[in-house]
Amino acid sequence: MISNFSYYNPVKIIFGKDTIALLSKNIPSGSKILLTYGGGSIFKNGVYEQVKAALAEYEIVEFGGIEPNPTFETLMKAVELGRKENVDFILSVGGGSVLDGTKFISAAIPFEGGNEWDNIVLRKTKYDKATPFGAVLTLPATGSEMNSGAVISKASTKEKYGMGSPLLFPKFSVLDPETTFSLPKNQIANGLADAFTHVMEQYLTYPVNAMIQDEFAEGVIRTLITVAPKVMKDSTDYDAMSNFMWAATVALNGLLSTGVPTDWATHQIGHELTALHGVDHARSLAVVLPYLMKYKKEDKKGKMIQYAQKVWNETGTDEELIAKAIQRTIEFYESIGIPTKASVYGVGEETIQEIKKRFTERGVIYGERKDITPDAVEAILRMSIA
Ligand code: NZQ
Ligand code: ZN
């Protein structure tokens, strides 16, 4: 049975070729804009010029250098700039990291309580204001363009936490698949793996007969599997890139998780691997999910069988289908060049014990059945370094 739910998503999606030109129709005229970006990809692929041309009538202050896995330390510099310049709108131009960073900046600029790490990232205070922001997305992966969450890192303590608020939905997101043509193969693979894992976190739990959610989830995964070889081969394939881009958005805009159990343990463990070893977000997931599936194969049996049949067209006994579900998942990651063993990144027993300690101290237990305890995390990660 589908659980009671309310679903709210106010993000306007502006999708397709040449849509950056529509920015000025979507930002109140007269706004002073803080334009946020990353390490400079937008200068090499023409996106910056398109954005500047579209915003010729506006006063713009720029803040660049937001790094992948955006850090609190860097973002606070943008917050100070935004406060000093009294900006009324923020425009994120780049991938999920720039956009997540922008969400933090949006919440922090009007916040007067100080200690933004504790109050905003660790959610110790409820805030009621955020500077409005929009996005030009250049990397299909996170779904941040249509949700109200963000993941922020603290470099000084090697920590990474999710944050969010209903105030942090973008006002709009421009999704022009042509902006993704410049992506290097490793980032395309990351995007595919991240979006794939987002669906799995919301789908591979236990069956509740949520027919629409299951069909949608299976459809998004099948789409990702179908476009994967195409976008890996040719990043300028508009047809494949546009399907990839929309699939990645739908994978985490809240629709797939309406009224169904969700897992998210893979993400929580992955964040620690990124925080401690600098593993790319998507790559951190691929070294966890296959072993989480193995570890939880009794509890996840129903959905694993359904996944093997409906996504991968597999047949066989229940035991065979469960084995194929795990094998196909590993093969998918590996087919796009994403390793599935944590040992590749130098993760060993010491890291496992550190993660176990962190989760124990935080008192957190994850998974759809709330049984991914620190001991379970240890067992899962041990399989990934064996
Ligand atoms: O910084 P620049 O120079 O722009 O280069 C970036 C960066 O080096 C580059 N890039 C982006 N678009 C490009 C491009 N290069 C060439 N052409 C383009 N069109 O790609 C690199 C990676 O960018 P990043 O934004 O870090 O990647 P992604 O979009 O995968 O974002 C990852 C972050 O999002 C968080 C992750 O934890 C990680 O911090 N997530 C956010 C979520 C959310 N808000 O809902 C959910 C996710 O599960 C995830 O945790
Ligand atoms: Zn993710």
mmCIF file of C-alpha atoms and ligand atoms in Angstrom, residues 37-42 44-45 47 66-70 93-100 103 137-145 147-153 160 163 178-184 187 190-191 194 198 252 264 267 271 274 281-282 285, ligand 1:
data_model
loop_
_atom_site.group_PDB
_atom_site.id
_atom_site.type_symbol
_atom_site.label_atom_id
_atom_site.label_comp_id
_atom_site.label_asym_id
_atom_site.label_seq_id
_atom_site.Cartn_x
_atom_site.Cartn_y
_atom_site.Cartn_z
ATOM 1 C CA TYR A 37 30.374 29.073 -10.851
ATOM 2 C CA GLY A 38 33.042 26.415 -10.415
ATOM 3 C CA GLY A 39 36.580 25.931 -11.643
ATOM 4 C CA GLY A 40 36.157 27.516 -15.054
ATOM 5 C CA SER A 41 34.491 24.972 -17.374
ATOM 6 C CA ILE A 42 31.878 27.616 -18.213
ATOM 7 C CA LYS A 44 35.663 26.980 -22.140
ATOM 8 C CA ASN A 45 32.322 25.826 -23.470
ATOM 9 C CA VAL A 47 28.121 28.902 -21.411
ATOM 10 C CA ILE A 66 33.312 26.585 -6.030
ATOM 11 C CA GLU A 67 34.960 23.181 -5.992
ATOM 12 C CA PRO A 68 33.492 19.702 -6.566
ATOM 13 C CA ASN A 69 32.080 18.684 -3.156
ATOM 14 C CA PRO A 70 31.690 22.362 -2.288
ATOM 15 C CA VAL A 93 26.021 28.168 -13.520
ATOM 16 C CA GLY A 94 27.600 24.716 -13.490
ATOM 17 C CA GLY A 95 27.124 21.247 -12.044
ATOM 18 C CA GLY A 96 25.600 19.931 -8.841
ATOM 19 C CA SER A 97 28.418 21.247 -6.667
ATOM 20 C CA VAL A 98 27.941 24.861 -7.751
ATOM 21 C CA LEU A 99 24.206 24.485 -7.312
ATOM 22 C CA ASP A 100 24.454 22.833 -3.879
ATOM 23 C CA LYS A 103 21.690 26.660 -1.955
ATOM 24 C CA LEU A 137 22.785 23.197 -15.157
ATOM 25 C CA THR A 138 25.745 21.874 -17.142
ATOM 26 C CA LEU A 139 26.060 18.342 -15.734
ATOM 27 C CA PRO A 140 23.232 15.787 -15.528
ATOM 28 C CA ALA A 141 23.743 13.856 -12.295
ATOM 29 C CA THR A 142 22.510 15.062 -8.946
ATOM 30 C CA GLY A 143 18.922 16.178 -9.475
ATOM 31 C CA SER A 144 19.787 19.250 -7.393
ATOM 32 C CA GLU A 145 18.195 21.347 -10.158
ATOM 33 C CA ASN A 147 15.050 19.497 -5.407
ATOM 34 C CA SER A 148 15.661 21.461 -2.230
ATOM 35 C CA GLY A 149 18.638 19.536 -0.866
ATOM 36 C CA ALA A 150 22.382 20.146 -0.911
ATOM 37 C CA VAL A 151 25.479 18.370 0.311
ATOM 38 C CA ILE A 152 28.195 20.517 1.885
ATOM 39 C CA SER A 153 31.696 19.545 2.983
ATOM 40 C CA LYS A 160 30.290 15.989 4.446
ATOM 41 C CA MET A 163 21.180 19.836 4.275
ATOM 42 C CA GLU A 178 24.096 21.372 -25.470
ATOM 43 C CA THR A 179 25.850 22.736 -22.387
ATOM 44 C CA THR A 180 26.814 19.135 -21.540
ATOM 45 C CA PHE A 181 28.631 18.487 -24.831
ATOM 46 C CA SER A 182 31.918 19.602 -23.267
ATOM 47 C CA LEU A 183 31.769 17.086 -20.411
ATOM 48 C CA PRO A 184 34.751 14.752 -20.107
ATOM 49 C CA GLN A 187 32.032 13.179 -15.517
ATOM 50 C CA ASN A 190 29.734 9.938 -12.816
ATOM 51 C CA GLY A 191 26.424 11.477 -13.827
ATOM 52 C CA ASP A 194 24.803 8.954 -9.614
ATOM 53 C CA HIS A 198 19.402 7.691 -6.887
ATOM 54 C CA LEU A 252 15.786 12.909 -7.738
ATOM 55 C CA TRP A 264 19.809 6.117 1.203
ATOM 56 C CA HIS A 267 24.702 7.668 -0.102
ATOM 57 C CA HIS A 271 29.638 10.655 1.660
ATOM 58 C CA THR A 274 34.314 11.195 -0.274
ATOM 59 C CA HIS A 281 30.495 11.293 -5.273
ATOM 60 C CA ALA A 282 29.195 8.867 -7.910
ATOM 61 C CA LEU A 285 28.270 4.912 -4.454
HETATM 62 O O1 NZQ B 1 34.026 23.338 -11.670
HETATM 63 P P1 NZQ B 1 33.927 23.341 -13.148
HETATM 64 O O2 NZQ B 1 35.092 23.965 -13.826
HETATM 65 O O3 NZQ B 1 32.619 23.878 -13.643
HETATM 66 O O4 NZQ B 1 34.060 21.801 -13.631
HETATM 67 C C1 NZQ B 1 33.181 20.796 -13.190
HETATM 68 C C2 NZQ B 1 33.782 19.892 -12.123
HETATM 69 O O5 NZQ B 1 35.173 19.824 -12.240
HETATM 70 C C3 NZQ B 1 32.950 19.854 -14.329
HETATM 71 N N1 NZQ B 1 31.876 20.272 -15.244
HETATM 72 C C4 NZQ B 1 30.594 20.578 -14.935
HETATM 73 N N2 NZQ B 1 29.903 20.846 -16.063
HETATM 74 C C5 NZQ B 1 30.782 20.727 -17.104
HETATM 75 C C6 NZQ B 1 32.049 20.374 -16.580
HETATM 76 N N3 NZQ B 1 33.125 20.191 -17.360
HETATM 77 C C7 NZQ B 1 32.965 20.358 -18.696
HETATM 78 N N4 NZQ B 1 31.765 20.673 -19.256
HETATM 79 C C8 NZQ B 1 30.660 20.864 -18.502
HETATM 80 N N5 NZQ B 1 29.480 21.132 -19.087
HETATM 81 O O6 NZQ B 1 32.592 18.630 -13.719
HETATM 82 C C9 NZQ B 1 33.254 18.522 -12.470
HETATM 83 C C10 NZQ B 1 32.304 17.962 -11.423
HETATM 84 O O7 NZQ B 1 31.274 18.877 -11.169
HETATM 85 P P2 NZQ B 1 30.305 18.701 -9.905
HETATM 86 O O8 NZQ B 1 29.356 19.827 -9.913
HETATM 87 O O9 NZQ B 1 31.124 18.465 -8.695
HETATM 88 O O10 NZQ B 1 29.569 17.327 -10.236
HETATM 89 P P3 NZQ B 1 28.130 16.828 -9.872
HETATM 90 O O11 NZQ B 1 27.088 17.536 -10.642
HETATM 91 O O12 NZQ B 1 28.227 15.364 -10.005
HETATM 92 O O13 NZQ B 1 27.916 17.242 -8.331
HETATM 93 C C11 NZQ B 1 28.441 16.488 -7.280
HETATM 94 C C12 NZQ B 1 28.029 17.084 -5.935
HETATM 95 O O14 NZQ B 1 26.607 17.025 -5.770
HETATM 96 C C13 NZQ B 1 26.300 16.375 -4.529
HETATM 97 C C14 NZQ B 1 27.478 15.457 -4.352
HETATM 98 O O15 NZQ B 1 27.591 14.981 -3.023
HETATM 99 C C15 NZQ B 1 28.640 16.305 -4.776
HETATM 100 O O16 NZQ B 1 29.033 17.155 -3.749
HETATM 101 N N6 NZQ B 1 24.964 15.769 -4.594
HETATM 102 C C16 NZQ B 1 23.892 16.585 -4.509
HETATM 103 C C17 NZQ B 1 22.605 16.110 -4.443
HETATM 104 C C18 NZQ B 1 21.436 17.002 -4.337
HETATM 105 N N7 NZQ B 1 21.621 18.282 -4.163
HETATM 106 O O17 NZQ B 1 20.322 16.551 -4.404
HETATM 107 C C19 NZQ B 1 22.322 14.668 -4.453
HETATM 108 C C20 NZQ B 1 23.463 13.838 -4.883
HETATM 109 O O18 NZQ B 1 23.290 12.542 -4.354
HETATM 110 C C21 NZQ B 1 24.801 14.337 -4.492
HETATM 111 O O19 NZQ B 1 25.114 13.950 -3.168
#
